């Protein structure tokens, strides 16, 4: 049910992809920049502007525009300042899944939220991410979501999430 892939999330054909956003839902760098570029930045920004700002750990949904994915779920992870940020990162995953379930989606792709520009330590982030997904699946046994993917961009990130998933 959880599959870890190496690659570019903008190529994913799941029902939704998740964007590691900022609270203003502005196109940025990293995965956010790649998603805006691939979706069509002008149209996506116009829709994001109607939803902005949101709080760290919240999630909102827009159309996917030129992406294969029908929807983009935008969630700002925390700018890392210490272990107490785990709850906010957990909320990003949990609330993204809740929203996908409300839209009755079957599949969703996540990037490694928070571990780029926002500097969340990678091993801790992987632990929080996998735990949050299991928590959601436990809380929503009848969810429509059948497939959850991670698209991870570099070897180190990929290996870290693989190790974390294999511990379960
Ligand atoms: N597909 C999958 N993963 C990617 C891609 C891609 N195309 N491009 C980068 N990554 P980051 P954050 C990886 O910085 O830390 C933005 O400006 C990247 O290697 O994108 O949550 C937002 O607007 C890293 O492993 O997200 C916010 O202001 C991971 O995605 C801020 O950065 C996340 O890195 C959010 O920072």
mmCIF file of N, CA and C in Angstrom, residues 25-125:
data_model
loop_
_atom_site.group_PDB
_atom_site.id
_atom_site.type_symbol
_atom_site.label_atom_id
_atom_site.label_comp_id
_atom_site.label_asym_id
_atom_site.label_seq_id
_atom_site.Cartn_x
_atom_site.Cartn_y
_atom_site.Cartn_z
ATOM 1 N N UNK A 25 1.054 29.842 -0.246
ATOM 2 C CA UNK A 25 0.761 29.079 -1.466
ATOM 3 C C UNK A 25 1.341 29.760 -2.705
ATOM 4 N N UNK A 26 2.518 30.319 -2.523
ATOM 5 C CA UNK A 26 3.217 30.942 -3.646
ATOM 6 C C UNK A 26 4.169 29.927 -4.267
ATOM 7 N N UNK A 27 4.263 29.958 -5.584
ATOM 8 C CA UNK A 27 5.232 29.103 -6.265
ATOM 9 C C UNK A 27 6.615 29.400 -5.717
ATOM 10 N N UNK A 28 7.373 28.377 -5.358
ATOM 11 C CA UNK A 28 8.691 28.608 -4.761
ATOM 12 C C UNK A 28 9.754 27.837 -5.508
ATOM 13 N N UNK A 29 10.726 27.354 -4.754
ATOM 14 C CA UNK A 29 11.794 26.550 -5.351
ATOM 15 C C UNK A 29 11.496 25.078 -5.074
ATOM 16 N N UNK A 30 12.486 24.217 -5.252
ATOM 17 C CA UNK A 30 12.355 22.808 -4.899
ATOM 18 C C UNK A 30 11.179 22.134 -5.573
ATOM 19 N N UNK A 31 10.540 21.230 -4.851
ATOM 20 C CA UNK A 31 9.442 20.462 -5.443
ATOM 21 C C UNK A 31 8.269 21.390 -5.805
ATOM 22 N N UNK A 32 8.076 22.415 -5.009
ATOM 23 C CA UNK A 32 6.998 23.383 -5.256
ATOM 24 C C UNK A 32 7.194 24.074 -6.617
ATOM 25 N N UNK A 33 8.433 24.509 -6.874
ATOM 26 C CA UNK A 33 8.738 25.149 -8.156
ATOM 27 C C UNK A 33 8.503 24.197 -9.316
ATOM 28 N N UNK A 34 8.914 22.942 -9.144
ATOM 29 C CA UNK A 34 8.748 21.942 -10.209
ATOM 30 C C UNK A 34 7.262 21.686 -10.480
ATOM 31 N N UNK A 35 6.461 21.625 -9.411
ATOM 32 C CA UNK A 35 5.026 21.366 -9.573
ATOM 33 C C UNK A 35 4.353 22.553 -10.273
ATOM 34 N N UNK A 36 4.669 23.756 -9.850
ATOM 35 C CA UNK A 36 4.064 24.932 -10.495
ATOM 36 C C UNK A 36 4.425 24.983 -11.981
ATOM 37 N N UNK A 37 5.684 24.697 -12.270
ATOM 38 C CA UNK A 37 6.136 24.772 -13.662
ATOM 39 C C UNK A 37 5.404 23.728 -14.511
ATOM 40 N N UNK A 38 5.343 22.488 -13.999
ATOM 41 C CA UNK A 38 4.737 21.400 -14.779
ATOM 42 C C UNK A 38 3.218 21.558 -14.896
ATOM 43 N N UNK A 39 2.591 22.096 -13.861
ATOM 44 C CA UNK A 39 1.123 22.239 -13.883
ATOM 45 C C UNK A 39 0.702 23.406 -14.770
ATOM 46 N N UNK A 40 1.544 24.430 -14.838
ATOM 47 C CA UNK A 40 1.173 25.692 -15.492
ATOM 48 C C UNK A 40 1.042 26.740 -14.399
ATOM 49 N N UNK A 41 2.125 27.524 -14.215
ATOM 50 C CA UNK A 41 2.239 28.365 -13.017
ATOM 51 C C UNK A 41 1.142 29.421 -12.928
ATOM 52 N N UNK A 42 0.764 29.993 -14.042
ATOM 53 C CA UNK A 42 -0.165 31.118 -13.989
ATOM 54 C C UNK A 42 -1.557 30.693 -13.482
ATOM 55 N N UNK A 43 -2.073 29.634 -14.074
ATOM 56 C CA UNK A 43 -3.410 29.158 -13.670
ATOM 57 C C UNK A 43 -3.395 28.617 -12.243
ATOM 58 N N UNK A 44 -2.352 27.841 -11.921
ATOM 59 C CA UNK A 44 -2.272 27.263 -10.573
ATOM 60 C C UNK A 44 -2.152 28.368 -9.531
ATOM 61 N N UNK A 45 -1.326 29.381 -9.805
ATOM 62 C CA UNK A 45 -1.164 30.478 -8.838
ATOM 63 C C UNK A 45 -2.482 31.207 -8.635
ATOM 64 N N UNK A 46 -3.239 31.397 -9.693
ATOM 65 C CA UNK A 46 -4.531 32.105 -9.576
ATOM 66 C C UNK A 46 -5.461 31.345 -8.636
ATOM 67 N N UNK A 47 -5.500 30.021 -8.758
ATOM 68 C CA UNK A 47 -6.372 29.246 -7.860
ATOM 69 C C UNK A 47 -5.815 29.260 -6.431
ATOM 70 N N UNK A 48 -4.492 29.141 -6.304
ATOM 71 C CA UNK A 48 -3.870 29.168 -4.964
ATOM 72 C C UNK A 48 -4.166 30.497 -4.262
ATOM 73 N N UNK A 49 -4.169 31.585 -5.019
ATOM 74 C CA UNK A 49 -4.401 32.907 -4.416
ATOM 75 C C UNK A 49 -5.790 33.006 -3.778
ATOM 76 N N UNK A 50 -6.742 32.220 -4.276
ATOM 77 C CA UNK A 50 -8.093 32.249 -3.684
ATOM 78 C C UNK A 50 -8.141 31.479 -2.360
ATOM 79 N N UNK A 51 -7.130 30.657 -2.072
ATOM 80 C CA UNK A 51 -7.129 29.804 -0.869
ATOM 81 C C UNK A 51 -6.145 30.277 0.193
ATOM 82 N N UNK A 52 -5.212 31.131 -0.190
ATOM 83 C CA UNK A 52 -4.106 31.570 0.671
ATOM 84 C C UNK A 52 -4.547 32.675 1.623
ATOM 85 N N UNK A 53 -3.927 32.820 2.820
ATOM 86 C CA UNK A 53 -2.896 31.945 3.375
ATOM 87 C C UNK A 53 -3.522 30.791 4.149
ATOM 88 N N UNK A 54 -2.728 29.758 4.391
ATOM 89 C CA UNK A 54 -3.153 28.650 5.254
ATOM 90 C C UNK A 54 -2.100 28.489 6.346
ATOM 91 N N UNK A 55 -2.413 27.634 7.325
ATOM 92 C CA UNK A 55 -1.470 27.457 8.432
ATOM 93 C C UNK A 55 -0.548 26.267 8.176
ATOM 94 N N UNK A 56 0.590 26.280 8.783
ATOM 95 C CA UNK A 56 1.516 25.142 8.727
ATOM 96 C C UNK A 56 0.788 23.875 9.176
ATOM 97 N N UNK A 57 0.913 22.819 8.381
ATOM 98 C CA UNK A 57 0.270 21.544 8.719
ATOM 99 C C UNK A 57 -1.134 21.392 8.162
ATOM 100 N N UNK A 58 -1.743 22.485 7.706
ATOM 101 C CA UNK A 58 -3.049 22.384 7.037
ATOM 102 C C UNK A 58 -2.838 21.928 5.590
ATOM 103 N N UNK A 59 -3.939 21.544 4.940
ATOM 104 C CA UNK A 59 -3.854 21.124 3.540
ATOM 105 C C UNK A 59 -5.038 21.671 2.758
ATOM 106 N N UNK A 60 -4.784 22.093 1.541
ATOM 107 C CA UNK A 60 -5.858 22.530 0.630
ATOM 108 C C UNK A 60 -5.650 21.846 -0.718
ATOM 109 N N UNK A 61 -6.712 21.829 -1.519
ATOM 110 C CA UNK A 61 -6.650 21.099 -2.785
ATOM 111 C C UNK A 61 -6.964 22.033 -3.955
ATOM 112 N N UNK A 62 -6.206 21.858 -5.040
ATOM 113 C CA UNK A 62 -6.498 22.571 -6.294
ATOM 114 C C UNK A 62 -6.539 21.554 -7.430
ATOM 115 N N UNK A 63 -6.938 22.044 -8.586
ATOM 116 C CA UNK A 63 -6.863 21.212 -9.782
ATOM 117 C C UNK A 63 -5.397 20.946 -10.120
ATOM 118 N N UNK A 64 -5.174 19.945 -10.958
ATOM 119 C CA UNK A 64 -3.806 19.588 -11.355
ATOM 120 C C UNK A 64 -3.353 20.239 -12.653
ATOM 121 N N UNK A 65 -4.290 20.887 -13.347
ATOM 122 C CA UNK A 65 -3.965 21.581 -14.605
ATOM 123 C C UNK A 65 -3.215 20.656 -15.572
ATOM 124 N N UNK A 66 -2.015 21.004 -15.996
ATOM 125 C CA UNK A 66 -1.319 20.207 -17.028
ATOM 126 C C UNK A 66 -0.669 18.928 -16.515
ATOM 127 N N UNK A 67 -0.807 18.658 -15.225
ATOM 128 C CA UNK A 67 -0.219 17.420 -14.684
ATOM 129 C C UNK A 67 -1.074 16.217 -15.067
ATOM 130 N N UNK A 68 -0.473 15.029 -14.975
ATOM 131 C CA UNK A 68 -1.275 13.803 -15.125
ATOM 132 C C UNK A 68 -2.209 13.660 -13.929
ATOM 133 N N UNK A 69 -1.749 14.074 -12.770
ATOM 134 C CA UNK A 69 -2.576 14.015 -11.559
ATOM 135 C C UNK A 69 -3.738 14.990 -11.697
ATOM 136 N N UNK A 70 -4.915 14.544 -11.249
ATOM 137 C CA UNK A 70 -6.101 15.398 -11.370
ATOM 138 C C UNK A 70 -6.073 16.543 -10.355
ATOM 139 N N UNK A 71 -5.476 16.284 -9.206
ATOM 140 C CA UNK A 71 -5.465 17.270 -8.116
ATOM 141 C C UNK A 71 -4.052 17.476 -7.560
ATOM 142 N N UNK A 72 -3.863 18.664 -6.996
ATOM 143 C CA UNK A 72 -2.658 18.947 -6.200
ATOM 144 C C UNK A 72 -3.134 19.286 -4.786
ATOM 145 N N UNK A 73 -2.572 18.610 -3.812
ATOM 146 C CA UNK A 73 -2.850 18.936 -2.406
ATOM 147 C C UNK A 73 -1.646 19.711 -1.885
ATOM 148 N N UNK A 74 -1.889 20.904 -1.391
ATOM 149 C CA UNK A 74 -0.809 21.790 -0.959
ATOM 150 C C UNK A 74 -0.762 21.810 0.561
ATOM 151 N N UNK A 75 0.396 21.529 1.125
ATOM 152 C CA UNK A 75 0.537 21.574 2.581
ATOM 153 C C UNK A 75 1.904 22.124 2.965
ATOM 154 N N UNK A 76 1.949 23.191 3.757
ATOM 155 C CA UNK A 76 3.240 23.686 4.235
ATOM 156 C C UNK A 76 3.703 22.878 5.446
ATOM 157 N N UNK A 77 4.866 22.273 5.342
ATOM 158 C CA UNK A 77 5.490 21.656 6.503
ATOM 159 C C UNK A 77 6.131 22.753 7.344
ATOM 160 N N UNK A 78 6.640 22.376 8.541
ATOM 161 C CA UNK A 78 7.285 23.388 9.397
ATOM 162 C C UNK A 78 8.673 23.766 8.884
ATOM 163 N N UNK A 79 9.035 25.039 9.078
ATOM 164 C CA UNK A 79 10.448 25.435 8.958
ATOM 165 C C UNK A 79 11.100 24.903 10.209
ATOM 166 N N UNK A 80 12.037 23.970 10.086
ATOM 167 C CA UNK A 80 12.495 23.229 11.262
ATOM 168 C C UNK A 80 13.153 24.119 12.308
ATOM 169 N N UNK A 81 12.642 23.995 13.554
ATOM 170 C CA UNK A 81 13.323 24.685 14.653
ATOM 171 C C UNK A 81 13.606 23.749 15.819
ATOM 172 N N UNK A 82 13.043 22.531 15.818
ATOM 173 C CA UNK A 82 13.326 21.580 16.890
ATOM 174 C C UNK A 82 12.339 20.428 16.853
ATOM 175 N N UNK A 83 12.577 19.379 17.684
ATOM 176 C CA UNK A 83 11.763 18.165 17.645
ATOM 177 C C UNK A 83 10.272 18.414 17.871
ATOM 178 N N UNK A 84 9.940 19.540 18.525
ATOM 179 C CA UNK A 84 8.517 19.842 18.754
ATOM 180 C C UNK A 84 7.779 20.100 17.436
ATOM 181 N N UNK A 85 8.503 20.276 16.348
ATOM 182 C CA UNK A 85 7.865 20.474 15.045
ATOM 183 C C UNK A 85 7.272 19.187 14.468
ATOM 184 N N UNK A 86 7.544 18.049 15.118
ATOM 185 C CA UNK A 86 7.053 16.768 14.602
ATOM 186 C C UNK A 86 5.543 16.775 14.414
ATOM 187 N N UNK A 87 4.825 17.402 15.348
ATOM 188 C CA UNK A 87 3.359 17.389 15.267
ATOM 189 C C UNK A 87 2.887 18.140 14.016
ATOM 190 N N UNK A 88 3.586 19.209 13.660
ATOM 191 C CA UNK A 88 3.200 19.972 12.472
ATOM 192 C C UNK A 88 3.476 19.170 11.201
ATOM 193 N N UNK A 89 4.604 18.482 11.177
ATOM 194 C CA UNK A 89 4.916 17.656 10.004
ATOM 195 C C UNK A 89 3.929 16.492 9.898
ATOM 196 N N UNK A 90 3.620 15.897 11.028
ATOM 197 C CA UNK A 90 2.605 14.829 11.072
ATOM 198 C C UNK A 90 1.275 15.348 10.523
ATOM 199 N N UNK A 91 0.896 16.566 10.923
ATOM 200 C CA UNK A 91 -0.360 17.148 10.453
ATOM 201 C C UNK A 91 -0.360 17.305 8.934
ATOM 202 N N UNK A 92 0.762 17.676 8.354
ATOM 203 C CA UNK A 92 0.836 17.832 6.898
ATOM 204 C C UNK A 92 0.460 16.534 6.189
ATOM 205 N N UNK A 93 1.020 15.423 6.632
ATOM 206 C CA UNK A 93 0.696 14.129 6.014
ATOM 207 C C UNK A 93 -0.743 13.735 6.310
ATOM 208 N N UNK A 94 -1.124 13.848 7.566
ATOM 209 C CA UNK A 94 -2.450 13.381 7.994
ATOM 210 C C UNK A 94 -3.553 14.190 7.302
ATOM 211 N N UNK A 95 -3.407 15.505 7.295
ATOM 212 C CA UNK A 95 -4.444 16.357 6.699
ATOM 213 C C UNK A 95 -4.494 16.210 5.178
ATOM 214 N N UNK A 96 -3.362 15.930 4.557
ATOM 215 C CA UNK A 96 -3.358 15.676 3.105
ATOM 216 C C UNK A 96 -4.154 14.407 2.798
ATOM 217 N N UNK A 97 -3.942 13.372 3.608
ATOM 218 C CA UNK A 97 -4.662 12.115 3.399
ATOM 219 C C UNK A 97 -6.153 12.282 3.682
ATOM 220 N N UNK A 98 -6.479 13.055 4.708
ATOM 221 C CA UNK A 98 -7.888 13.312 5.026
ATOM 222 C C UNK A 98 -8.595 13.984 3.859
ATOM 223 N N UNK A 99 -7.925 14.958 3.274
ATOM 224 C CA UNK A 99 -8.497 15.682 2.142
ATOM 225 C C UNK A 99 -8.666 14.751 0.933
ATOM 226 N N UNK A 100 -7.672 13.934 0.669
ATOM 227 C CA UNK A 100 -7.759 12.980 -0.440
ATOM 228 C C UNK A 100 -8.926 12.022 -0.208
ATOM 229 N N UNK A 101 -9.121 11.625 1.026
ATOM 230 C CA UNK A 101 -10.235 10.732 1.358
ATOM 231 C C UNK A 101 -11.577 11.443 1.165
ATOM 232 N N UNK A 102 -11.649 12.703 1.585
ATOM 233 C CA UNK A 102 -12.896 13.475 1.395
ATOM 234 C C UNK A 102 -13.250 13.576 -0.089
ATOM 235 N N UNK A 103 -12.247 13.648 -0.938
ATOM 236 C CA UNK A 103 -12.461 13.710 -2.397
ATOM 237 C C UNK A 103 -12.581 12.309 -3.010
ATOM 238 N N UNK A 104 -12.578 11.298 -2.163
ATOM 239 C CA UNK A 104 -12.729 9.903 -2.581
ATOM 240 C C UNK A 104 -11.658 9.466 -3.587
ATOM 241 N N UNK A 105 -10.465 9.929 -3.381
ATOM 242 C CA UNK A 105 -9.367 9.577 -4.285
ATOM 243 C C UNK A 105 -8.820 8.196 -3.930
ATOM 244 N N UNK A 106 -8.277 7.531 -4.943
ATOM 245 C CA UNK A 106 -7.736 6.173 -4.749
ATOM 246 C C UNK A 106 -6.223 6.153 -4.568
ATOM 247 N N UNK A 107 -5.559 7.188 -5.064
ATOM 248 C CA UNK A 107 -4.088 7.157 -5.032
ATOM 249 C C UNK A 107 -3.529 8.558 -4.830
ATOM 250 N N UNK A 108 -2.376 8.610 -4.168
ATOM 251 C CA UNK A 108 -1.763 9.900 -3.804
ATOM 252 C C UNK A 108 -0.242 9.732 -3.782
ATOM 253 N N UNK A 109 0.466 10.775 -4.179
ATOM 254 C CA UNK A 109 1.940 10.758 -4.136
ATOM 255 C C UNK A 109 2.445 11.887 -3.246
ATOM 256 N N UNK A 110 3.390 11.555 -2.388
ATOM 257 C CA UNK A 110 4.018 12.543 -1.497
ATOM 258 C C UNK A 110 5.481 12.764 -1.882
ATOM 259 N N UNK A 111 5.971 13.990 -1.721
ATOM 260 C CA UNK A 111 7.423 14.209 -1.709
ATOM 261 C C UNK A 111 7.896 14.093 -0.258
ATOM 262 N N UNK A 112 9.162 14.346 -0.022
ATOM 263 C CA UNK A 112 9.681 14.384 1.350
ATOM 264 C C UNK A 112 9.454 15.798 1.881
ATOM 265 N N UNK A 113 8.295 15.989 2.501
ATOM 266 C CA UNK A 113 7.905 17.341 2.952
ATOM 267 C C UNK A 113 8.888 17.830 4.023
ATOM 268 N N UNK A 114 9.345 19.047 3.869
ATOM 269 C CA UNK A 114 10.118 19.712 4.923
ATOM 270 C C UNK A 114 11.615 19.496 4.928
ATOM 271 N N UNK A 115 12.105 18.538 4.128
ATOM 272 C CA UNK A 115 13.531 18.176 4.278
ATOM 273 C C UNK A 115 14.458 18.898 3.292
ATOM 274 N N UNK A 116 13.909 19.854 2.544
ATOM 275 C CA UNK A 116 14.746 20.656 1.645
ATOM 276 C C UNK A 116 15.002 22.013 2.265
ATOM 277 N N UNK A 117 14.413 23.025 1.655
ATOM 278 C CA UNK A 117 14.574 24.414 2.105
ATOM 279 C C UNK A 117 14.239 24.554 3.596
ATOM 280 N N UNK A 118 13.254 23.797 4.091
ATOM 281 C CA UNK A 118 12.811 23.932 5.482
ATOM 282 C C UNK A 118 13.646 23.125 6.473
ATOM 283 N N UNK A 119 14.626 22.336 5.967
ATOM 284 C CA UNK A 119 15.701 21.751 6.804
ATOM 285 C C UNK A 119 15.257 20.799 7.915
ATOM 286 N N UNK A 120 14.137 20.117 7.731
ATOM 287 C CA UNK A 120 13.762 19.101 8.731
ATOM 288 C C UNK A 120 14.769 17.959 8.622
ATOM 289 N N UNK A 121 15.365 17.487 9.731
ATOM 290 C CA UNK A 121 16.346 16.400 9.647
ATOM 291 C C UNK A 121 15.720 15.154 9.000
ATOM 292 N N UNK A 122 16.433 14.604 8.028
ATOM 293 C CA UNK A 122 15.849 13.589 7.143
ATOM 294 C C UNK A 122 15.331 12.350 7.871
ATOM 295 N N UNK A 123 16.145 11.775 8.750
ATOM 296 C CA UNK A 123 15.709 10.532 9.416
ATOM 297 C C UNK A 123 14.481 10.775 10.278
ATOM 298 N N UNK A 124 14.469 11.888 10.980
ATOM 299 C CA UNK A 124 13.310 12.226 11.821
ATOM 300 C C UNK A 124 12.080 12.449 10.944
ATOM 301 N N UNK A 125 12.262 13.132 9.821
ATOM 302 C CA UNK A 125 11.132 13.415 8.930
ATOM 303 C C UNK A 125 10.556 12.116 8.370
#
